[in-house]
CSV table of C-alpha atoms in Angstrom, one decimal:
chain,number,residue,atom,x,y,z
A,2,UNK,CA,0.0,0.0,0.0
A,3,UNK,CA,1.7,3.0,-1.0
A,4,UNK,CA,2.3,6.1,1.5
A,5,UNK,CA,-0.1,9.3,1.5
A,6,UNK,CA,0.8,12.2,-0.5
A,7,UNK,CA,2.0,15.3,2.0
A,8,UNK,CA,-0.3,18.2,2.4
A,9,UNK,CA,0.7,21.2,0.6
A,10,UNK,CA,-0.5,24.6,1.0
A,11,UNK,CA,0.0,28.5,1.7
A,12,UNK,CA,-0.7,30.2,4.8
A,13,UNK,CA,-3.8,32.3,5.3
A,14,UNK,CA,-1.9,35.8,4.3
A,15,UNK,CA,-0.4,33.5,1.0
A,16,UNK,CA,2.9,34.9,2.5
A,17,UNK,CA,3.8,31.4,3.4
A,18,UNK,CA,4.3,28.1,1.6
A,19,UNK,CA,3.7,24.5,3.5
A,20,UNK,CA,6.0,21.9,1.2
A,21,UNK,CA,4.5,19.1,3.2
A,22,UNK,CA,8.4,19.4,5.8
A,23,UNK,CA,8.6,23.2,6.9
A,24,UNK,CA,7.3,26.3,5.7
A,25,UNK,CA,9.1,28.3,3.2
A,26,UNK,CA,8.9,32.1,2.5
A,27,UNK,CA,7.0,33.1,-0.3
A,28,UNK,CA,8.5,36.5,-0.4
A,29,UNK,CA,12.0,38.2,-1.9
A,30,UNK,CA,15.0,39.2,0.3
A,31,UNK,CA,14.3,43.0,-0.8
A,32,UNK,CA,11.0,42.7,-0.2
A,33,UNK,CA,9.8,44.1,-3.6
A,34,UNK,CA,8.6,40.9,-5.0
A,35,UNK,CA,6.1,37.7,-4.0
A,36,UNK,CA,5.6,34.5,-5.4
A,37,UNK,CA,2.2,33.2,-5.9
A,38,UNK,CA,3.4,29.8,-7.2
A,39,UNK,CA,3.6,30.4,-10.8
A,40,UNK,CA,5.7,33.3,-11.0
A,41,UNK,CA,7.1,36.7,-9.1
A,42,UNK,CA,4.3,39.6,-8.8
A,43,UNK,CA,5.2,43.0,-7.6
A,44,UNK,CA,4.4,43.2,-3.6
A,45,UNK,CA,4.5,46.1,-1.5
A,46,UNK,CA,3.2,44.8,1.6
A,47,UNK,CA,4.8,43.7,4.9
A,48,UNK,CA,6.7,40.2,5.6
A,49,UNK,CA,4.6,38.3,8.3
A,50,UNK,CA,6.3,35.9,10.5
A,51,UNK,CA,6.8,32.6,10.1
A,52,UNK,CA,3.8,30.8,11.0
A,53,UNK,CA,4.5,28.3,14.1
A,54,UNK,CA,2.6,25.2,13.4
A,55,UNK,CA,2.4,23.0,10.7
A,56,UNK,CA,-0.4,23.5,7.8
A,57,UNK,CA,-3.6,22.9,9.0
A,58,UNK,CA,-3.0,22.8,12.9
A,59,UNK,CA,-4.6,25.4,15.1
A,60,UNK,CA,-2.2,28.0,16.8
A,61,UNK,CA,-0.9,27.2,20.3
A,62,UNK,CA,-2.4,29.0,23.1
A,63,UNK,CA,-0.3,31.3,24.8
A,64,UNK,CA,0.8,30.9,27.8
A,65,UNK,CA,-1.2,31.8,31.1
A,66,UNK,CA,0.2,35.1,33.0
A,67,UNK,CA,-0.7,35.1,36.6
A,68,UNK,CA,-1.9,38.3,37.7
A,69,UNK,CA,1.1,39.0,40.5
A,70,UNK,CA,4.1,38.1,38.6
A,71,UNK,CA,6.8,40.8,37.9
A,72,UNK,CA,9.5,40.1,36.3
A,73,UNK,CA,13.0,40.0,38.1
A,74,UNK,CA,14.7,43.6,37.9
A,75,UNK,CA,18.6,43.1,36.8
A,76,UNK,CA,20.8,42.8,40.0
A,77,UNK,CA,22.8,46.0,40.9
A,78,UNK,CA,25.9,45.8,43.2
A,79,UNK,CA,25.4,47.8,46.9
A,80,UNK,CA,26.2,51.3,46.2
A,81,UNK,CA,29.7,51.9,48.4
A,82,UNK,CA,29.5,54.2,51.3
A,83,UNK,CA,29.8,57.4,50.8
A,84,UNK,CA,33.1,59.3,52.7
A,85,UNK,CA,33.7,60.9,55.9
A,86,UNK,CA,32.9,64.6,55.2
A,87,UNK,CA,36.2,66.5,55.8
A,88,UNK,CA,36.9,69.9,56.6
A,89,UNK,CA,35.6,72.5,54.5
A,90,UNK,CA,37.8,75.4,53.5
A,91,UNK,CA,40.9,77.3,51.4
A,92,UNK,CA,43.3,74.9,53.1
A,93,UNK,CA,40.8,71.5,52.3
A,94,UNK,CA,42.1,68.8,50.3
A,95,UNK,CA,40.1,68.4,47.3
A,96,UNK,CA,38.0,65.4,47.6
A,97,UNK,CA,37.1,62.9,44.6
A,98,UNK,CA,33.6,61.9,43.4
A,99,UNK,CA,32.0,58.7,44.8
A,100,UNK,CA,33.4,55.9,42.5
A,101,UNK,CA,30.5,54.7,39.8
A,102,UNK,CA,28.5,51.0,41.7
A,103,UNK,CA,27.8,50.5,37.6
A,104,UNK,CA,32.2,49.7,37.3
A,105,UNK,CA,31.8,47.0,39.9
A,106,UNK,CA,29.3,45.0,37.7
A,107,UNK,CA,29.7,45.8,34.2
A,108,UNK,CA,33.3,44.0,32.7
A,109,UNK,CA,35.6,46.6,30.5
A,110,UNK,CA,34.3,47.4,27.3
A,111,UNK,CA,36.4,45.2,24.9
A,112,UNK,CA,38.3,47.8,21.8
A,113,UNK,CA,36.1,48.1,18.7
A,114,UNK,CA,37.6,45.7,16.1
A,115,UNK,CA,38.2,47.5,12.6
A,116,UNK,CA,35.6,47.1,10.2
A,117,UNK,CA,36.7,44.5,7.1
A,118,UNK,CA,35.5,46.0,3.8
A,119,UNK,CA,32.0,44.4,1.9
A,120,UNK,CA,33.5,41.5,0.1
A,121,UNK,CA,32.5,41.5,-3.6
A,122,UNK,CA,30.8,37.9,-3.2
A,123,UNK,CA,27.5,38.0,-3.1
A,124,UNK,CA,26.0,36.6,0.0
A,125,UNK,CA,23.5,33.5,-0.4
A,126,UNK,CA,21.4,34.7,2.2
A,127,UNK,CA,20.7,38.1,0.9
A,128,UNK,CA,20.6,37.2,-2.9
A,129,UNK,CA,16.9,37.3,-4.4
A,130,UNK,CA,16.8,33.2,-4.8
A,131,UNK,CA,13.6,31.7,-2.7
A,132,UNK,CA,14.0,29.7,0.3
A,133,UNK,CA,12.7,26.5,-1.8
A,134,UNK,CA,14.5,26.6,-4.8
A,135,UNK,CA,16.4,23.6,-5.7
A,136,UNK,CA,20.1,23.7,-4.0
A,137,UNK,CA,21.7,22.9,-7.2
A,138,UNK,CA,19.8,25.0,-9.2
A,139,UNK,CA,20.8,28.0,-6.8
A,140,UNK,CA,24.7,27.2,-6.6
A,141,UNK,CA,24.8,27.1,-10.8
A,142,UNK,CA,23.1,30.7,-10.8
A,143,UNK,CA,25.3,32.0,-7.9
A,144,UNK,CA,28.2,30.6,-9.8
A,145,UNK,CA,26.9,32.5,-13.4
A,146,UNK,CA,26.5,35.7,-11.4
A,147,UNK,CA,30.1,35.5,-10.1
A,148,UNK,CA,31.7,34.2,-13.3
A,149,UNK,CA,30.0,37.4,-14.6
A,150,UNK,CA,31.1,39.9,-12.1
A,151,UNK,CA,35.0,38.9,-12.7
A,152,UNK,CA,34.3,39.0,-15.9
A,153,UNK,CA,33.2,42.8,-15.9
A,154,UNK,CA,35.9,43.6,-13.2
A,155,UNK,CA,38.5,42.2,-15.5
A,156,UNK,CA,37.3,43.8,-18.6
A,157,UNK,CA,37.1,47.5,-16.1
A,158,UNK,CA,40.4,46.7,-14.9
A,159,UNK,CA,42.2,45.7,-18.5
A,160,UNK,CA,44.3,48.7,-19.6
A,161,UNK,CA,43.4,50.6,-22.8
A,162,UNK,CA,44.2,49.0,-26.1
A,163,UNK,CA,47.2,50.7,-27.8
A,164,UNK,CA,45.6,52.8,-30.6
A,165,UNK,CA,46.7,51.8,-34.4
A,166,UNK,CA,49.0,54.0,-36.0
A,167,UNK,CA,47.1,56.0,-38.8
A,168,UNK,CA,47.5,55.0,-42.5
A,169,UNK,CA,49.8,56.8,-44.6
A,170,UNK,CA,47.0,57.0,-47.8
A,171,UNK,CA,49.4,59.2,-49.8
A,172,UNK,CA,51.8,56.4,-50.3
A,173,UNK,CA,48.6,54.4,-50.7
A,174,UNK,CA,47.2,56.1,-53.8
A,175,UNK,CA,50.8,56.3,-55.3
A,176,UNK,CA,51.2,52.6,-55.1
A,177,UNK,CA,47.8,52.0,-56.1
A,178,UNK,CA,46.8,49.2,-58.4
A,179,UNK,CA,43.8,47.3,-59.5
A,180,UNK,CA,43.8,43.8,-57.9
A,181,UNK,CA,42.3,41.4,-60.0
A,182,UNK,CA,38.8,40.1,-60.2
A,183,UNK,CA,37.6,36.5,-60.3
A,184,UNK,CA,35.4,36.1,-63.3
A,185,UNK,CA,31.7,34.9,-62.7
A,186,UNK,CA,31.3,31.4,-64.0
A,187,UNK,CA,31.1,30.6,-67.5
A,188,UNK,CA,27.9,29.7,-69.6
A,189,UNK,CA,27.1,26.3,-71.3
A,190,UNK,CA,27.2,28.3,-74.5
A,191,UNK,CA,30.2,30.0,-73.7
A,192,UNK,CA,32.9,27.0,-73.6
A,193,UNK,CA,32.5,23.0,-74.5
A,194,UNK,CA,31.1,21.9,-78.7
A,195,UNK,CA,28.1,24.2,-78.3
A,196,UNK,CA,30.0,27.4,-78.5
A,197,UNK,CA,32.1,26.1,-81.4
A,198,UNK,CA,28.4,25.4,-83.3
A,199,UNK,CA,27.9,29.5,-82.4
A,200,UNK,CA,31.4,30.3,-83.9
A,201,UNK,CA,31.0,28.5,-87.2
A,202,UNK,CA,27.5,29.5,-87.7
A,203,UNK,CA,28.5,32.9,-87.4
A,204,UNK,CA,30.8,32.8,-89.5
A,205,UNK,CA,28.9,31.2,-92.2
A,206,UNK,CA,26.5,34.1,-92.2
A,207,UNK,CA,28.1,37.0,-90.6
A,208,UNK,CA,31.4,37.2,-89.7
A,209,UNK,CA,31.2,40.6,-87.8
A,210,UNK,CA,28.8,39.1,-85.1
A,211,UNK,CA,31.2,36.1,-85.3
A,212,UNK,CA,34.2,38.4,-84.7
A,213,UNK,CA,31.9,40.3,-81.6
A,214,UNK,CA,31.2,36.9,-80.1
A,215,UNK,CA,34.9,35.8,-80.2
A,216,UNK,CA,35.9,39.0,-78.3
A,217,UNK,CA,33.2,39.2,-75.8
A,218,UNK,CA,31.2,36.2,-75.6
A,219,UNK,CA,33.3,32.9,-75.9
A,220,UNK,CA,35.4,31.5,-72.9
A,221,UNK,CA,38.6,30.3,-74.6
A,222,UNK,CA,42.2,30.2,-74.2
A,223,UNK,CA,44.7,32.6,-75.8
A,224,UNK,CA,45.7,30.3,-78.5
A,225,UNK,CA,41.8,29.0,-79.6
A,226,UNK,CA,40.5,32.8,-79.7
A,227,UNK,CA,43.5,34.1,-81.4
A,228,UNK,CA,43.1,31.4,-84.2
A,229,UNK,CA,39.1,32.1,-84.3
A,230,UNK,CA,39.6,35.4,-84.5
A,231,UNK,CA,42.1,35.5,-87.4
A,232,UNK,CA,39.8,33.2,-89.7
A,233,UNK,CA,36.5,35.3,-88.7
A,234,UNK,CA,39.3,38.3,-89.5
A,235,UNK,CA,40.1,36.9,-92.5
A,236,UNK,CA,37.4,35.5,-94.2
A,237,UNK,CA,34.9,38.9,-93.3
A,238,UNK,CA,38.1,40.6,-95.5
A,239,UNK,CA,37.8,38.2,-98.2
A,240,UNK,CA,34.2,38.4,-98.1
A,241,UNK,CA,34.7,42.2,-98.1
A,242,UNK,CA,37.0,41.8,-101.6
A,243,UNK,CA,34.8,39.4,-103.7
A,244,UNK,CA,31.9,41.9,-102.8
A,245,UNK,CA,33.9,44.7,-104.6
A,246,UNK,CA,35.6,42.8,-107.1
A,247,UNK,CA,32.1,41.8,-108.0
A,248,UNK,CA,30.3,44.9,-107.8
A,249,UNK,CA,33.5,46.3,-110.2
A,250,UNK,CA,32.5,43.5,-112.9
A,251,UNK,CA,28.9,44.5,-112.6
A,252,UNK,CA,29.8,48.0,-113.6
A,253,UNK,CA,32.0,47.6,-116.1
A,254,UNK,CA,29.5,45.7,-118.5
């Protein structure tokens, strides 16, 4: 038979939560914040005190009083007689005060220790972690907050970088040159058998637009366009004499 589930629940001002072992406060160190159980609300209220029971007992009754009872008044050592009175006079020694019956019962005061400065840690008790959170959970996030922290420290405490010297752009501009480009990739009809088909068809039919896509449209090598371009040359010149040797013919009959 398996064991009851423990009774959960908040106190009557919902300042307080019962976790079935202890009760656990349901409000921040600074005060400024509460948790209602499914996250932190603004609170501007007063902490209560911890409730002395368990959840769901009635309060203890307090305690009787009976109607004569005063309570004990702090022992005082006997005051010390007082002195003979001596003469009074010019010529009378002078006489001290009674000595204090407080010095015979309170020890020396002990010297004031200095005051250590804050340490830069932060302090689990006054962090703004709740009472129930999972000991674990609260060590990794103290440990993140102080890994943080060092790191700002350090990077407040890190000297200035040394600033770059400043470019010289007159030199610069004197030794100026254009750095090369990278070409965008080629085209199918650019490289490979079909731009050989575009070559000789141009140059069937019109050897300037053959010459034209030689120069700017073809991908080749030095030695293939240089060839291609001297037959596109050379036959667009020898179409260029036929067409005036014939038209001389034509004229003379």
């Amino acid at each position: 038979m398996g064991s009851n589930p423990p009774i959960v629940g908040w106190s009557a001002d919902g300042l307080w939560f019962w976790d079935g072992l202890s009760w656990n406060d349901a409000i921040s160190p600074d005060g400024h914040f509460r948790y209602d159980g499914r996250g932190w609300q603004p609170f501007g209220g007063l902490r209560s005190p911890m409730p002395a029971g368990a959840f769901g007992q009635p309060p203890a009754p307090p305690l009787p009083v009976s109607a004569g009872w005063v309570p004990p008044a702090p022992e005082i050592a006997a005051a010390a007689p007082a002195p003979p009175p001596g003469p009074i006079g010019p010529g009378a020694p002078s006489i001290s005060p009674p000595p204090n019956p407080l010095e015979a019962v309170l020890p020396p005061a002990a010297p004031l220790a200095p005051l250590s400065p804050p340490s830069s840690a932060p302090n689990p008790a006054q962090d703004d972690l709740p009472s129930w959170l999972d000991p674990r959970e609260a060590e990794r996030i103290r440990i993140e907050r102080r890994a943080s922290a060092a790191a700002v420290a350090a990077a407040a405490a890190a000297p200035p970088r040394a600033s770059a010297p400043e470019i010289d752009w007159t030199a610069m501009r004197s030794n100026y040159r254009y750095s090369p480009t990278a070409e965008a990739p080629a085209a199918s009809w650019q490289t490979g058998p079909i731009s050989a088909v575009i070559y000789f068809v141009l140059l069937l039919f019109c050897p300037i637009a053959c010459i034209l896509f030689v120069l700017r449209g073809a991908r080749w090598s030095s030695t293939p366009r240089a060839i291609a371009l001297g037959a596109a040359v050379t036959l667009w010149g020898l179409g260029i004499v036929l067409r005036v040797t014939s038209a001389i013919l034509t004229s003379g009959q």
